[in-house]
Amino acid sequence: MIRLIISDIDGTLVPEGGLTLNPEYLEVVRKLTEKGITFVAASGRQMASEDKLFGSVRDHIFYISESGALVFKHGEVIESKVLDPKYVVGVLEDLRKMPEIKVMLSYEEGYYMEGNDEEFYNLIFHTYAGVGGVVDSFLDRLDDCVKISLFVEEHAKEYEQELQKHWGDKLSVNMSGAKWIDITRKDATKGDAIAWLQNYLGVTPEETMAFGDNFNDMTMLQNAGESYASVLSHDEVKQAAKYTVASYKEDGVLQVLKTLL
């Protein structure tokens, strides 16, 4: 019997950066919780952005945000995994040599960026409906950082592989979107967050269902007995899942959820 359902958002429920969710999802989530099934929205986004989609059912669900670094219950943080400042400094030093990459640091309270890049600012705070601000220097905000996010227009996978070579033994480095790379603590993946929630709720992997589409979803899919990768996923992601599911264009996840009612 399924007691815990986790779904990625971008590329799984909505197009990347989308802020409009089929309202039937909210109705189905309410019905699932009435049946005693816990629903979790899991994303590389911050909680405020997830809340734009699921705010009306916030008091009934959990959020995993920042690719697994933060877990929220009814809008309140219940688990947080903060990066070691020395690793933040080290990664930032490497990124100074890659000016084509745009950088954002994430904290419980929001996103922060450096400089006056208006296009990047609009992407973070308007397209993704993020909260936060601009700092003069990231070095002034080293404490309590939970994630380093990188945005690169082209060849993101190649940059991710390069960063893996330098930091993969110390940090989790994953593609979280076509142009996004997320860097968190080694034990702060979506899979780690799911394992923490399973223990918190007393739920087994066999009682868990998960949906995802990208590389940062793979640990989550592997930690669920019933796992679904979007048909739009990379083959490597599909191999981490038990099944495939129709894309967000067809509300594929919704169709599966409705079978549990």
PDB file of C-alpha atoms in Angstrom:
ATOM      1  CA  MET A   1       0.000   0.000   0.000  1.00  0.00           C
ATOM      2  CA  ILE A   2       1.312   3.436  -0.927  1.00  0.00           C
ATOM      3  CA  ARG A   3       1.567   5.798   2.068  1.00  0.00           C
ATOM      4  CA  LEU A   4       4.011   8.412   0.739  1.00  0.00           C
ATOM      5  CA  ILE A   5       4.071  10.152  -2.667  1.00  0.00           C
ATOM      6  CA  ILE A   6       6.821  12.496  -3.802  1.00  0.00           C
ATOM      7  CA  SER A   7       6.834  14.414  -7.051  1.00  0.00           C
ATOM      8  CA  ASP A   8       9.373  16.662  -8.679  1.00  0.00           C
ATOM      9  CA  ILE A   9       7.912  19.842 -10.161  1.00  0.00           C
ATOM     10  CA  ASP A  10       9.806  21.282 -13.154  1.00  0.00           C
ATOM     11  CA  GLY A  11       9.675  19.010 -16.172  1.00  0.00           C
ATOM     12  CA  THR A  12       7.446  16.564 -14.287  1.00  0.00           C
ATOM     13  CA  LEU A  13       4.314  18.486 -13.279  1.00  0.00           C
ATOM     14  CA  VAL A  14       4.879  21.735 -15.191  1.00  0.00           C
ATOM     15  CA  PRO A  15       7.302  23.041 -17.839  1.00  0.00           C
ATOM     16  CA  GLU A  16      10.571  24.333 -16.430  1.00  0.00           C
ATOM     17  CA  GLY A  17       9.894  27.529 -14.477  1.00  0.00           C
ATOM     18  CA  GLY A  18       6.136  27.114 -14.781  1.00  0.00           C
ATOM     19  CA  LEU A  19       3.929  28.679 -12.125  1.00  0.00           C
ATOM     20  CA  THR A  20       0.567  27.343 -13.300  1.00  0.00           C
ATOM     21  CA  LEU A  21      -0.518  23.909 -12.091  1.00  0.00           C
ATOM     22  CA  ASN A  22      -3.604  22.061 -13.253  1.00  0.00           C
ATOM     23  CA  PRO A  23      -5.998  22.752 -10.324  1.00  0.00           C
ATOM     24  CA  GLU A  24      -7.147  19.128 -10.421  1.00  0.00           C
ATOM     25  CA  TYR A  25      -3.789  18.216  -8.837  1.00  0.00           C
ATOM     26  CA  LEU A  26      -4.773  20.169  -5.716  1.00  0.00           C
ATOM     27  CA  GLU A  27      -8.129  18.438  -5.522  1.00  0.00           C
ATOM     28  CA  VAL A  28      -6.469  15.014  -5.883  1.00  0.00           C
ATOM     29  CA  VAL A  29      -3.817  15.855  -3.271  1.00  0.00           C
ATOM     30  CA  ARG A  30      -6.558  16.779  -0.781  1.00  0.00           C
ATOM     31  CA  LYS A  31      -8.316  13.475  -1.434  1.00  0.00           C
ATOM     32  CA  LEU A  32      -5.062  11.534  -1.042  1.00  0.00           C
ATOM     33  CA  THR A  33      -4.349  13.147   2.329  1.00  0.00           C
ATOM     34  CA  GLU A  34      -7.877  12.274   3.441  1.00  0.00           C
ATOM     35  CA  LYS A  35      -6.999   8.659   2.679  1.00  0.00           C
ATOM     36  CA  GLY A  36      -3.907   8.936   4.896  1.00  0.00           C
ATOM     37  CA  ILE A  37      -1.414   9.251   2.047  1.00  0.00           C
ATOM     38  CA  THR A  38       1.265  11.916   2.518  1.00  0.00           C
ATOM     39  CA  PHE A  39       2.128  14.088  -0.493  1.00  0.00           C
ATOM     40  CA  VAL A  40       5.483  15.816  -0.937  1.00  0.00           C
ATOM     41  CA  ALA A  41       6.411  18.388  -3.591  1.00  0.00           C
ATOM     42  CA  ALA A  42      10.164  18.076  -4.222  1.00  0.00           C
ATOM     43  CA  SER A  43      12.180  20.589  -6.203  1.00  0.00           C
ATOM     44  CA  GLY A  44      15.411  22.438  -6.732  1.00  0.00           C
ATOM     45  CA  ARG A  45      13.274  25.558  -6.233  1.00  0.00           C
ATOM     46  CA  GLN A  46      12.963  27.370  -2.931  1.00  0.00           C
ATOM     47  CA  MET A  47       9.884  26.782  -0.815  1.00  0.00           C
ATOM     48  CA  ALA A  48       8.323  30.143  -1.733  1.00  0.00           C
ATOM     49  CA  SER A  49       8.320  29.160  -5.398  1.00  0.00           C
ATOM     50  CA  GLU A  50       6.868  25.708  -4.666  1.00  0.00           C
ATOM     51  CA  ASP A  51       4.233  27.450  -2.589  1.00  0.00           C
ATOM     52  CA  LYS A  52       3.082  29.415  -5.643  1.00  0.00           C
ATOM     53  CA  LEU A  53       1.829  26.094  -6.971  1.00  0.00           C
ATOM     54  CA  PHE A  54       0.752  24.258  -3.824  1.00  0.00           C
ATOM     55  CA  GLY A  55      -0.043  27.066  -1.386  1.00  0.00           C
ATOM     56  CA  SER A  56      -3.716  26.180  -1.083  1.00  0.00           C
ATOM     57  CA  VAL A  57      -2.800  22.742   0.323  1.00  0.00           C
ATOM     58  CA  ARG A  58       0.344  23.835   2.195  1.00  0.00           C
ATOM     59  CA  ASP A  59      -1.059  22.799   5.577  1.00  0.00           C
ATOM     60  CA  HIS A  60      -1.607  19.244   4.351  1.00  0.00           C
ATOM     61  CA  ILE A  61       1.675  18.470   2.585  1.00  0.00           C
ATOM     62  CA  PHE A  62       5.463  18.565   2.869  1.00  0.00           C
ATOM     63  CA  TYR A  63       7.962  20.416   0.692  1.00  0.00           C
ATOM     64  CA  ILE A  64      11.466  19.279  -0.175  1.00  0.00           C
ATOM     65  CA  SER A  65      13.259  22.309  -1.555  1.00  0.00           C
ATOM     66  CA  GLU A  66      16.733  23.284  -2.750  1.00  0.00           C
ATOM     67  CA  SER A  67      17.232  19.802  -4.266  1.00  0.00           C
ATOM     68  CA  GLY A  68      17.016  18.109  -0.864  1.00  0.00           C
ATOM     69  CA  ALA A  69      18.791  20.550   1.443  1.00  0.00           C
ATOM     70  CA  LEU A  70      15.574  21.707   3.147  1.00  0.00           C
ATOM     71  CA  VAL A  71      12.429  19.866   4.271  1.00  0.00           C
ATOM     72  CA  PHE A  72       9.275  21.757   5.255  1.00  0.00           C
ATOM     73  CA  LYS A  73       6.165  20.568   7.076  1.00  0.00           C
ATOM     74  CA  HIS A  74       3.150  22.817   6.637  1.00  0.00           C
ATOM     75  CA  GLY A  75       5.474  25.634   5.563  1.00  0.00           C
ATOM     76  CA  GLU A  76       7.934  25.335   8.487  1.00  0.00           C
ATOM     77  CA  VAL A  77      11.507  24.002   8.240  1.00  0.00           C
ATOM     78  CA  ILE A  78      11.944  20.652   9.961  1.00  0.00           C
ATOM     79  CA  GLU A  79      15.267  19.590   8.413  1.00  0.00           C
ATOM     80  CA  SER A  80      18.152  21.673   7.090  1.00  0.00           C
ATOM     81  CA  LYS A  81      21.574  20.726   5.742  1.00  0.00           C
ATOM     82  CA  VAL A  82      23.954  23.670   5.559  1.00  0.00           C
ATOM     83  CA  LEU A  83      27.073  23.746   3.398  1.00  0.00           C
ATOM     84  CA  ASP A  84      30.492  24.062   4.993  1.00  0.00           C
ATOM     85  CA  PRO A  85      31.602  27.677   4.287  1.00  0.00           C
ATOM     86  CA  LYS A  86      35.040  26.506   3.156  1.00  0.00           C
ATOM     87  CA  TYR A  87      33.422  24.521   0.345  1.00  0.00           C
ATOM     88  CA  VAL A  88      31.285  27.503  -0.649  1.00  0.00           C
ATOM     89  CA  VAL A  89      34.438  29.632  -0.890  1.00  0.00           C
ATOM     90  CA  GLY A  90      36.254  26.951  -2.878  1.00  0.00           C
ATOM     91  CA  VAL A  91      33.453  26.502  -5.393  1.00  0.00           C
ATOM     92  CA  LEU A  92      33.054  30.265  -5.802  1.00  0.00           C
ATOM     93  CA  GLU A  93      36.779  30.594  -6.486  1.00  0.00           C
ATOM     94  CA  ASP A  94      36.518  28.010  -9.255  1.00  0.00           C
ATOM     95  CA  LEU A  95      33.445  29.705 -10.707  1.00  0.00           C
ATOM     96  CA  ARG A  96      35.283  33.050 -10.981  1.00  0.00           C
ATOM     97  CA  LYS A  97      37.196  31.365 -13.817  1.00  0.00           C
ATOM     98  CA  MET A  98      33.903  30.622 -15.597  1.00  0.00           C
ATOM     99  CA  PRO A  99      32.272  34.053 -16.109  1.00  0.00           C
ATOM    100  CA  GLU A 100      29.636  32.620 -18.451  1.00  0.00           C
ATOM    101  CA  ILE A 101      28.062  30.848 -15.461  1.00  0.00           C
ATOM    102  CA  LYS A 102      25.569  32.823 -13.378  1.00  0.00           C
ATOM    103  CA  VAL A 103      25.590  32.030  -9.664  1.00  0.00           C
ATOM    104  CA  MET A 104      22.954  32.108  -6.947  1.00  0.00           C
ATOM    105  CA  LEU A 105      23.250  31.090  -3.291  1.00  0.00           C
ATOM    106  CA  SER A 106      20.263  29.663  -1.420  1.00  0.00           C
ATOM    107  CA  TYR A 107      19.317  30.020   2.240  1.00  0.00           C
ATOM    108  CA  GLU A 108      16.256  29.164   4.285  1.00  0.00           C
ATOM    109  CA  GLU A 109      14.956  32.696   3.807  1.00  0.00           C
ATOM    110  CA  GLY A 110      15.664  33.054   0.087  1.00  0.00           C
ATOM    111  CA  TYR A 111      17.971  33.373  -2.911  1.00  0.00           C
ATOM    112  CA  TYR A 112      20.868  35.813  -3.262  1.00  0.00           C
ATOM    113  CA  MET A 113      22.853  36.902  -6.293  1.00  0.00           C
ATOM    114  CA  GLU A 114      25.775  39.268  -6.850  1.00  0.00           C
ATOM    115  CA  GLY A 115      25.964  42.210  -9.206  1.00  0.00           C
ATOM    116  CA  ASN A 116      23.391  43.904 -11.397  1.00  0.00           C
ATOM    117  CA  ASP A 117      22.537  41.297 -14.031  1.00  0.00           C
ATOM    118  CA  GLU A 118      18.956  42.348 -14.743  1.00  0.00           C
ATOM    119  CA  GLU A 119      18.176  39.347 -16.932  1.00  0.00           C
ATOM    120  CA  PHE A 120      19.276  36.877 -14.233  1.00  0.00           C
ATOM    121  CA  TYR A 121      17.463  38.890 -11.569  1.00  0.00           C
ATOM    122  CA  ASN A 122      14.229  38.675 -13.552  1.00  0.00           C
ATOM    123  CA  LEU A 123      14.682  34.959 -14.071  1.00  0.00           C
ATOM    124  CA  ILE A 124      15.135  34.270 -10.347  1.00  0.00           C
ATOM    125  CA  PHE A 125      12.677  36.681  -8.809  1.00  0.00           C
ATOM    126  CA  HIS A 126      10.027  37.002 -11.504  1.00  0.00           C
ATOM    127  CA  THR A 127      10.010  33.852 -13.662  1.00  0.00           C
ATOM    128  CA  TYR A 128      10.591  31.537 -10.696  1.00  0.00           C
ATOM    129  CA  ALA A 129       8.820  33.857  -8.221  1.00  0.00           C
ATOM    130  CA  GLY A 130      11.746  33.612  -5.825  1.00  0.00           C
ATOM    131  CA  VAL A 131      12.282  35.720  -2.735  1.00  0.00           C
ATOM    132  CA  GLY A 132      15.631  37.117  -1.609  1.00  0.00           C
ATOM    133  CA  GLY A 133      17.834  39.852  -2.972  1.00  0.00           C
ATOM    134  CA  VAL A 134      21.220  41.089  -4.191  1.00  0.00           C
ATOM    135  CA  VAL A 135      24.434  41.229  -2.161  1.00  0.00           C
ATOM    136  CA  ASP A 136      27.654  43.126  -2.829  1.00  0.00           C
ATOM    137  CA  SER A 137      29.686  39.973  -2.267  1.00  0.00           C
ATOM    138  CA  PHE A 138      28.827  36.343  -1.627  1.00  0.00           C
ATOM    139  CA  LEU A 139      31.699  36.309   0.841  1.00  0.00           C
ATOM    140  CA  ASP A 140      29.507  38.393   3.153  1.00  0.00           C
ATOM    141  CA  ARG A 141      26.897  35.578   3.194  1.00  0.00           C
ATOM    142  CA  LEU A 142      28.872  32.377   3.714  1.00  0.00           C
ATOM    143  CA  ASP A 143      27.056  31.158   6.824  1.00  0.00           C
ATOM    144  CA  ASP A 144      23.889  29.062   6.518  1.00  0.00           C
ATOM    145  CA  CYS A 145      24.085  28.589   2.744  1.00  0.00           C
ATOM    146  CA  VAL A 146      22.269  25.378   1.776  1.00  0.00           C
ATOM    147  CA  LYS A 147      22.824  25.328  -1.993  1.00  0.00           C
ATOM    148  CA  ILE A 148      24.873  26.850  -4.785  1.00  0.00           C
ATOM    149  CA  SER A 149      22.863  27.127  -8.010  1.00  0.00           C
ATOM    150  CA  LEU A 150      24.452  27.700 -11.397  1.00  0.00           C
ATOM    151  CA  PHE A 151      22.684  28.869 -14.533  1.00  0.00           C
ATOM    152  CA  VAL A 152      24.405  28.425 -17.880  1.00  0.00           C
ATOM    153  CA  GLU A 153      22.825  28.983 -21.278  1.00  0.00           C
ATOM    154  CA  GLU A 154      24.840  26.375 -23.170  1.00  0.00           C
ATOM    155  CA  HIS A 155      26.766  23.179 -22.443  1.00  0.00           C
ATOM    156  CA  ALA A 156      25.462  22.875 -18.891  1.00  0.00           C
ATOM    157  CA  LYS A 157      26.113  19.127 -18.777  1.00  0.00           C
ATOM    158  CA  GLU A 158      29.766  19.648 -19.706  1.00  0.00           C
ATOM    159  CA  TYR A 159      30.171  22.189 -16.906  1.00  0.00           C
ATOM    160  CA  GLU A 160      28.460  19.821 -14.497  1.00  0.00           C
ATOM    161  CA  GLN A 161      30.903  17.060 -15.427  1.00  0.00           C
ATOM    162  CA  GLU A 162      33.850  19.420 -14.949  1.00  0.00           C
ATOM    163  CA  LEU A 163      32.612  20.433 -11.501  1.00  0.00           C
ATOM    164  CA  GLN A 164      32.073  16.762 -10.668  1.00  0.00           C
ATOM    165  CA  LYS A 165      35.780  16.147 -11.274  1.00  0.00           C
ATOM    166  CA  HIS A 166      36.773  18.838  -8.776  1.00  0.00           C
ATOM    167  CA  TRP A 167      34.012  18.581  -6.177  1.00  0.00           C
ATOM    168  CA  GLY A 168      32.138  15.306  -6.668  1.00  0.00           C
ATOM    169  CA  ASP A 169      34.002  13.578  -3.821  1.00  0.00           C
ATOM    170  CA  LYS A 170      33.018  16.322  -1.359  1.00  0.00           C
ATOM    171  CA  LEU A 171      29.687  17.675  -2.606  1.00  0.00           C
ATOM    172  CA  SER A 172      26.588  16.615  -4.513  1.00  0.00           C
ATOM    173  CA  VAL A 173      26.743  18.139  -8.019  1.00  0.00           C
ATOM    174  CA  ASN A 174      23.710  17.497 -10.229  1.00  0.00           C
ATOM    175  CA  MET A 175      21.825  18.790 -13.221  1.00  0.00           C
ATOM    176  CA  SER A 176      18.463  20.081 -11.968  1.00  0.00           C
ATOM    177  CA  GLY A 177      17.211  21.491 -15.269  1.00  0.00           C
ATOM    178  CA  ALA A 178      18.335  21.935 -18.847  1.00  0.00           C
ATOM    179  CA  LYS A 179      20.379  24.997 -17.851  1.00  0.00           C
ATOM    180  CA  TRP A 180      20.697  24.548 -14.084  1.00  0.00           C
ATOM    181  CA  ILE A 181      23.329  22.840 -11.924  1.00  0.00           C
ATOM    182  CA  ASP A 182      22.752  22.422  -8.175  1.00  0.00           C
ATOM    183  CA  ILE A 183      25.500  21.934  -5.602  1.00  0.00           C
ATOM    184  CA  THR A 184      24.589  20.803  -2.083  1.00  0.00           C
ATOM    185  CA  ARG A 185      26.064  18.803   0.733  1.00  0.00           C
ATOM    186  CA  LYS A 186      26.887  15.215  -0.153  1.00  0.00           C
ATOM    187  CA  ASP A 187      24.053  14.081   2.131  1.00  0.00           C
ATOM    188  CA  ALA A 188      21.564  16.684   0.879  1.00  0.00           C
ATOM    189  CA  THR A 189      20.115  15.084  -2.243  1.00  0.00           C
ATOM    190  CA  LYS A 190      16.431  14.497  -2.875  1.00  0.00           C
ATOM    191  CA  GLY A 191      17.068  10.837  -2.079  1.00  0.00           C
ATOM    192  CA  ASP A 192      18.500  11.761   1.321  1.00  0.00           C
ATOM    193  CA  ALA A 193      15.498  13.973   2.019  1.00  0.00           C
ATOM    194  CA  ILE A 194      13.144  11.128   1.109  1.00  0.00           C
ATOM    195  CA  ALA A 195      15.024   8.725   3.398  1.00  0.00           C
ATOM    196  CA  TRP A 196      14.773  11.286   6.212  1.00  0.00           C
ATOM    197  CA  LEU A 197      11.022  11.687   5.635  1.00  0.00           C
ATOM    198  CA  GLN A 198      10.501   7.932   5.465  1.00  0.00           C
ATOM    199  CA  ASN A 199      12.107   7.630   8.886  1.00  0.00           C
ATOM    200  CA  TYR A 200      10.191  10.657  10.202  1.00  0.00           C
ATOM    201  CA  LEU A 201       6.861   9.249   9.023  1.00  0.00           C
ATOM    202  CA  GLY A 202       7.582   5.575   9.649  1.00  0.00           C
ATOM    203  CA  VAL A 203       7.164   4.696   5.977  1.00  0.00           C
ATOM    204  CA  THR A 204       9.160   2.095   4.037  1.00  0.00           C
ATOM    205  CA  PRO A 205      10.570   2.494   0.510  1.00  0.00           C
ATOM    206  CA  GLU A 206       8.045  -0.142  -0.612  1.00  0.00           C
ATOM    207  CA  GLU A 207       5.254   2.170   0.596  1.00  0.00           C
ATOM    208  CA  THR A 208       6.721   5.101  -1.348  1.00  0.00           C
ATOM    209  CA  MET A 209       5.896   6.371  -4.844  1.00  0.00           C
ATOM    210  CA  ALA A 210       8.060   8.957  -6.618  1.00  0.00           C
ATOM    211  CA  PHE A 211       7.971  10.906  -9.887  1.00  0.00           C
ATOM    212  CA  GLY A 212      10.842  12.787 -11.532  1.00  0.00           C
ATOM    213  CA  ASP A 213      12.503  13.753 -14.781  1.00  0.00           C
ATOM    214  CA  ASN A 214      16.054  14.945 -14.200  1.00  0.00           C
ATOM    215  CA  PHE A 215      19.400  13.808 -12.868  1.00  0.00           C
ATOM    216  CA  ASN A 216      18.810  15.307  -9.414  1.00  0.00           C
ATOM    217  CA  ASP A 217      15.714  13.092  -9.155  1.00  0.00           C
ATOM    218  CA  MET A 218      17.580   9.819  -9.576  1.00  0.00           C
ATOM    219  CA  THR A 219      18.373   9.230  -5.892  1.00  0.00           C
ATOM    220  CA  MET A 220      14.732   9.970  -5.084  1.00  0.00           C
ATOM    221  CA  LEU A 221      13.492   7.491  -7.697  1.00  0.00           C
ATOM    222  CA  GLN A 222      15.895   4.852  -6.415  1.00  0.00           C
ATOM    223  CA  ASN A 223      14.534   5.270  -2.891  1.00  0.00           C
ATOM    224  CA  ALA A 224      10.929   4.515  -3.867  1.00  0.00           C
ATOM    225  CA  GLY A 225       9.394   1.118  -4.478  1.00  0.00           C
ATOM    226  CA  GLU A 226       7.105   2.583  -7.131  1.00  0.00           C
ATOM    227  CA  SER A 227       9.074   5.059  -9.232  1.00  0.00           C
ATOM    228  CA  TYR A 228       8.188   6.868 -12.433  1.00  0.00           C
ATOM    229  CA  ALA A 229      10.422   8.860 -14.787  1.00  0.00           C
ATOM    230  CA  SER A 230       8.866  11.225 -17.303  1.00  0.00           C
ATOM    231  CA  VAL A 231       8.924  10.047 -20.899  1.00  0.00           C
ATOM    232  CA  LEU A 232      10.858  13.270 -21.559  1.00  0.00           C
ATOM    233  CA  SER A 233      13.692  12.184 -19.236  1.00  0.00           C
ATOM    234  CA  HIS A 234      17.238  11.325 -20.262  1.00  0.00           C
ATOM    235  CA  ASP A 235      17.709   7.560 -20.678  1.00  0.00           C
ATOM    236  CA  GLU A 236      19.927   7.449 -17.581  1.00  0.00           C
ATOM    237  CA  VAL A 237      17.104   8.880 -15.477  1.00  0.00           C
ATOM    238  CA  LYS A 238      14.609   6.417 -16.950  1.00  0.00           C
ATOM    239  CA  GLN A 239      16.906   3.557 -15.964  1.00  0.00           C
ATOM    240  CA  ALA A 240      16.713   4.706 -12.323  1.00  0.00           C
ATOM    241  CA  ALA A 241      12.920   4.314 -12.326  1.00  0.00           C
ATOM    242  CA  LYS A 242      10.630   1.298 -12.434  1.00  0.00           C
ATOM    243  CA  TYR A 243       8.190   2.858 -14.912  1.00  0.00           C
ATOM    244  CA  THR A 244       7.811   5.809 -17.256  1.00  0.00           C
ATOM    245  CA  VAL A 245       4.934   8.272 -17.040  1.00  0.00           C
ATOM    246  CA  ALA A 246       3.368  10.587 -19.609  1.00  0.00           C
ATOM    247  CA  SER A 247       4.757  14.128 -19.685  1.00  0.00           C
ATOM    248  CA  TYR A 248       3.440  17.206 -17.911  1.00  0.00           C
ATOM    249  CA  LYS A 249       1.812  18.153 -21.218  1.00  0.00           C
ATOM    250  CA  GLU A 250      -0.588  15.252 -20.692  1.00  0.00           C
ATOM    251  CA  ASP A 251      -0.739  15.503 -16.866  1.00  0.00           C
ATOM    252  CA  GLY A 252       0.816  12.054 -16.679  1.00  0.00           C
ATOM    253  CA  VAL A 253       1.470  12.186 -12.932  1.00  0.00           C
ATOM    254  CA  LEU A 254      -2.115  13.228 -12.285  1.00  0.00           C
ATOM    255  CA  GLN A 255      -3.413  10.179 -14.125  1.00  0.00           C
ATOM    256  CA  VAL A 256      -1.344   7.870 -11.914  1.00  0.00           C
ATOM    257  CA  LEU A 257      -2.359   9.668  -8.717  1.00  0.00           C
ATOM    258  CA  LYS A 258      -6.034   9.296  -9.571  1.00  0.00           C
ATOM    259  CA  THR A 259      -5.653   5.502  -9.644  1.00  0.00           C
ATOM    260  CA  LEU A 260      -4.887   5.660  -5.896  1.00  0.00           C
ATOM    261  CA  LEU A 261      -8.184   7.320  -4.971  1.00  0.00           C
TER     262      LEU A 261
END
